[in-house]
Every structure is written in C-alpha cells, then in structure tokens.
PDB file of C-alpha atoms in Angstrom:
ATOM      1  CA  MET L 487     -51.238 -54.207 -62.042  1.00 42.00           C
ATOM      2  CA  ASN L 488     -48.222 -56.438 -61.287  1.00 44.00           C
ATOM      3  CA  LEU L 489     -48.839 -59.188 -58.769  1.00 46.00           C
ATOM      4  CA  PRO L 490     -46.462 -62.111 -58.232  1.00 43.00           C
ATOM      5  CA  LEU L 491     -49.370 -64.325 -57.110  1.00 45.00           C
ATOM      6  CA  GLY L 492     -51.168 -66.564 -59.641  1.00 47.00           C
ATOM      7  CA  LEU L 493     -54.330 -68.432 -59.654  1.00 43.00           C
ATOM      8  CA  GLU L 494     -53.105 -70.901 -57.218  1.00 44.00           C
ATOM      9  CA  SER L 495     -53.532 -68.106 -54.548  1.00 58.00           C
ATOM     10  CA  ALA L 496     -57.224 -68.027 -54.977  1.00 63.00           C
ATOM     11  CA  SER L 497     -57.936 -70.617 -52.290  1.00 71.00           C
ATOM     12  CA  GLN L 498     -54.932 -69.595 -50.129  1.00 88.00           C
ATOM     13  CA  PRO L 499     -55.333 -67.309 -46.969  1.00 93.00           C
ATOM     14  CA  VAL L 500     -54.079 -63.706 -47.557  1.00 95.00           C
ATOM     15  CA  GLU L 501     -50.947 -63.320 -45.495  1.00 95.00           C
ATOM     16  CA  LEU L 502     -50.140 -59.441 -45.408  1.00 96.00           C
ATOM     17  CA  GLY L 503     -46.736 -60.284 -44.296  1.00 95.00           C
ATOM     18  CA  ALA L 504     -45.899 -62.341 -47.133  1.00 95.00           C
ATOM     19  CA  THR L 505     -47.346 -60.279 -49.720  1.00 95.00           C
ATOM     20  CA  PRO L 506     -44.973 -58.070 -51.734  1.00 96.00           C
ATOM     21  CA  GLU L 507     -45.955 -54.294 -52.637  1.00 97.00           C
ATOM     22  CA  PHE L 508     -47.717 -53.830 -55.938  1.00 97.00           C
ATOM     23  CA  GLU L 509     -49.175 -50.929 -58.151  1.00 95.00           C
ATOM     24  CA  LEU L 510     -53.155 -50.885 -58.479  1.00 93.00           C
ATOM     25  CA  GLY L 511     -54.027 -48.170 -60.755  1.00 91.00           C
ATOM     26  CA  GLY L 512     -52.348 -44.863 -59.578  1.00 91.00           C
ATOM     27  CA  LEU L 513     -51.968 -46.373 -55.935  1.00 94.00           C
ATOM     28  CA  ARG L 514     -48.731 -48.066 -54.462  1.00 96.00           C
ATOM     29  CA  VAL L 515     -49.991 -50.826 -52.147  1.00 97.00           C
ATOM     30  CA  SER L 516     -47.773 -52.135 -49.302  1.00 97.00           C
ATOM     31  CA  PRO L 517     -49.703 -55.027 -47.566  1.00 97.00           C
ATOM     32  CA  GLU L 518     -47.051 -55.702 -44.946  1.00 97.00           C
ATOM     33  CA  ARG L 519     -47.334 -52.250 -43.739  1.00 97.00           C
ATOM     34  CA  ARG L 520     -51.131 -52.045 -44.656  1.00 97.00           C
ATOM     35  CA  GLN L 521     -50.555 -48.553 -46.322  1.00 97.00           C
ATOM     36  CA  VAL L 522     -52.118 -47.594 -49.711  1.00 97.00           C
ATOM     37  CA  SER L 523     -50.011 -44.409 -51.037  1.00 96.00           C
ATOM     38  CA  TRP L 524     -50.465 -41.960 -54.107  1.00 92.00           C
ATOM     39  CA  GLY L 525     -48.778 -38.864 -55.190  1.00 82.00           C
ATOM     40  CA  GLU L 526     -46.256 -37.154 -52.900  1.00 83.00           C
ATOM     41  CA  GLY L 527     -46.510 -38.249 -49.358  1.00 82.00           C
ATOM     42  CA  GLN L 528     -50.090 -38.934 -49.472  1.00 92.00           C
ATOM     43  CA  GLY L 529     -51.518 -42.141 -48.251  1.00 94.00           C
ATOM     44  CA  ARG L 530     -53.605 -43.897 -45.877  1.00 94.00           C
ATOM     45  CA  GLU L 531     -53.180 -46.981 -43.519  1.00 96.00           C
ATOM     46  CA  LEU L 532     -56.020 -49.604 -43.692  1.00 97.00           C
ATOM     47  CA  GLU L 533     -57.155 -52.175 -40.977  1.00 97.00           C
ATOM     48  CA  PRO L 534     -55.661 -55.429 -41.420  1.00 97.00           C
ATOM     49  CA  ARG L 535     -58.795 -57.148 -42.585  1.00 97.00           C
ATOM     50  CA  VAL L 536     -59.537 -54.258 -45.126  1.00 97.00           C
ATOM     51  CA  MET L 537     -56.038 -54.672 -46.559  1.00 97.00           C
ATOM     52  CA  GLN L 538     -56.760 -58.620 -46.633  1.00 97.00           C
ATOM     53  CA  VAL L 539     -59.810 -57.936 -48.738  1.00 97.00           C
ATOM     54  CA  LEU L 540     -57.859 -55.510 -51.052  1.00 97.00           C
ATOM     55  CA  VAL L 541     -55.373 -58.021 -51.759  1.00 97.00           C
ATOM     56  CA  ALA L 542     -57.853 -60.719 -52.312  1.00 96.00           C
ATOM     57  CA  LEU L 543     -59.678 -58.582 -55.062  1.00 96.00           C
ATOM     58  CA  ALA L 544     -56.413 -57.272 -56.539  1.00 96.00           C
ATOM     59  CA  GLU L 545     -55.142 -60.850 -56.931  1.00 95.00           C
ATOM     60  CA  ALA L 546     -58.457 -61.789 -58.610  1.00 94.00           C
ATOM     61  CA  LYS L 547     -57.481 -59.265 -61.476  1.00 92.00           C
ATOM     62  CA  GLY L 548     -60.992 -58.205 -62.303  1.00 90.00           C
ATOM     63  CA  LYS L 549     -62.708 -61.505 -61.931  1.00 95.00           C
ATOM     64  CA  VAL L 550     -65.733 -61.796 -59.713  1.00 95.00           C
ATOM     65  CA  VAL L 551     -64.772 -62.653 -56.096  1.00 95.00           C
ATOM     66  CA  SER L 552     -67.729 -64.394 -54.219  1.00 94.00           C
ATOM     67  CA  ARG L 553     -68.523 -63.648 -50.748  1.00 94.00           C
ATOM     68  CA  GLN L 554     -67.417 -67.091 -49.667  1.00 94.00           C
ATOM     69  CA  GLN L 555     -64.119 -66.717 -51.342  1.00 95.00           C
ATOM     70  CA  LEU L 556     -63.444 -63.589 -49.346  1.00 95.00           C
ATOM     71  CA  ILE L 557     -64.542 -65.518 -46.065  1.00 95.00           C
ATOM     72  CA  ASN L 558     -62.221 -68.205 -47.029  1.00 95.00           C
ATOM     73  CA  ARG L 559     -58.980 -66.153 -47.935  1.00 95.00           C
ATOM     74  CA  CYS L 560     -59.698 -63.230 -45.394  1.00 96.00           C
ATOM     75  CA  TRP L 561     -61.292 -64.850 -42.457  1.00 95.00           C
ATOM     76  CA  LYS L 562     -59.725 -68.290 -42.879  1.00 90.00           C
ATOM     77  CA  GLY L 563     -63.289 -69.871 -43.433  1.00 83.00           C
ATOM     78  CA  ARG L 564     -64.680 -68.535 -40.035  1.00 91.00           C
ATOM     79  CA  ILE L 565     -68.404 -67.645 -40.032  1.00 91.00           C
ATOM     80  CA  VAL L 566     -68.935 -63.871 -40.470  1.00 92.00           C
ATOM     81  CA  GLY L 567     -71.889 -61.855 -41.363  1.00 91.00           C
ATOM     82  CA  ASP L 568     -72.567 -59.869 -44.547  1.00 92.00           C
ATOM     83  CA  ASP L 569     -71.965 -56.748 -42.262  1.00 95.00           C
ATOM     84  CA  SER L 570     -68.245 -57.687 -41.832  1.00 95.00           C
ATOM     85  CA  ILE L 571     -67.602 -58.097 -45.469  1.00 96.00           C
ATOM     86  CA  ASN L 572     -69.894 -54.755 -46.523  1.00 96.00           C
ATOM     87  CA  ARG L 573     -67.852 -52.760 -44.090  1.00 97.00           C
ATOM     88  CA  CYS L 574     -64.505 -53.790 -45.485  1.00 97.00           C
ATOM     89  CA  ILE L 575     -65.778 -53.074 -49.137  1.00 96.00           C
ATOM     90  CA  VAL L 576     -67.328 -49.585 -47.949  1.00 96.00           C
ATOM     91  CA  ALA L 577     -63.718 -48.762 -46.283  1.00 95.00           C
ATOM     92  CA  LEU L 578     -62.173 -49.743 -49.657  1.00 94.00           C
ATOM     93  CA  ARG L 579     -64.447 -47.395 -51.538  1.00 92.00           C
ATOM     94  CA  ARG L 580     -63.406 -44.356 -49.522  1.00 87.00           C
TER      95      ARG L 580
END
C-alpha cells in the first residue's frame, strides 16, 4: 500500500477531497470519488462516512485503530454510538 500521509495524519480529520488515490491489496481506492475498484470495470461506490473509515484504517497500515480515533478522524469528535461505527465496518467487509 502506498499512502502519502504519515503518522502525523493519525489525529487529522479524513478529508476525502484531499486524499489521493491509493492501492490496497488488489483494490484501487479513489477517496475523492468514493469508489473502490478492482479488475476490469468492476467497482463500487461507498458512502462518504464509510470511505472516511476505510481511509483512516488504511493510513494506520495494519496498526490498531481505536473507536475514539475513528470518531475523531471520521466524525470530527461528534458523539456517535457504536452502531454508527459498526455499520461502517460491516459495509467495508461486504
């Protein structure tokens, strides 16, 4: 995975429009367009919040990301329930 952002991004909100495309396994992730693609012409558009969670997890490069870190980066510190985070994770697993 080749991400331009370093560890300093761990506390910054995820801004999809400012995040360049990157490879993740066999996937091509385009945060600005909210698309994940694979193979020839195959892909899927993600909801904005789901894409933010994907970017935050990808930038962690395999390290554990706490729920609070996700809230800070993807919900800008707003109070959200576990259901919101769980819904995003389930959508990414699909």
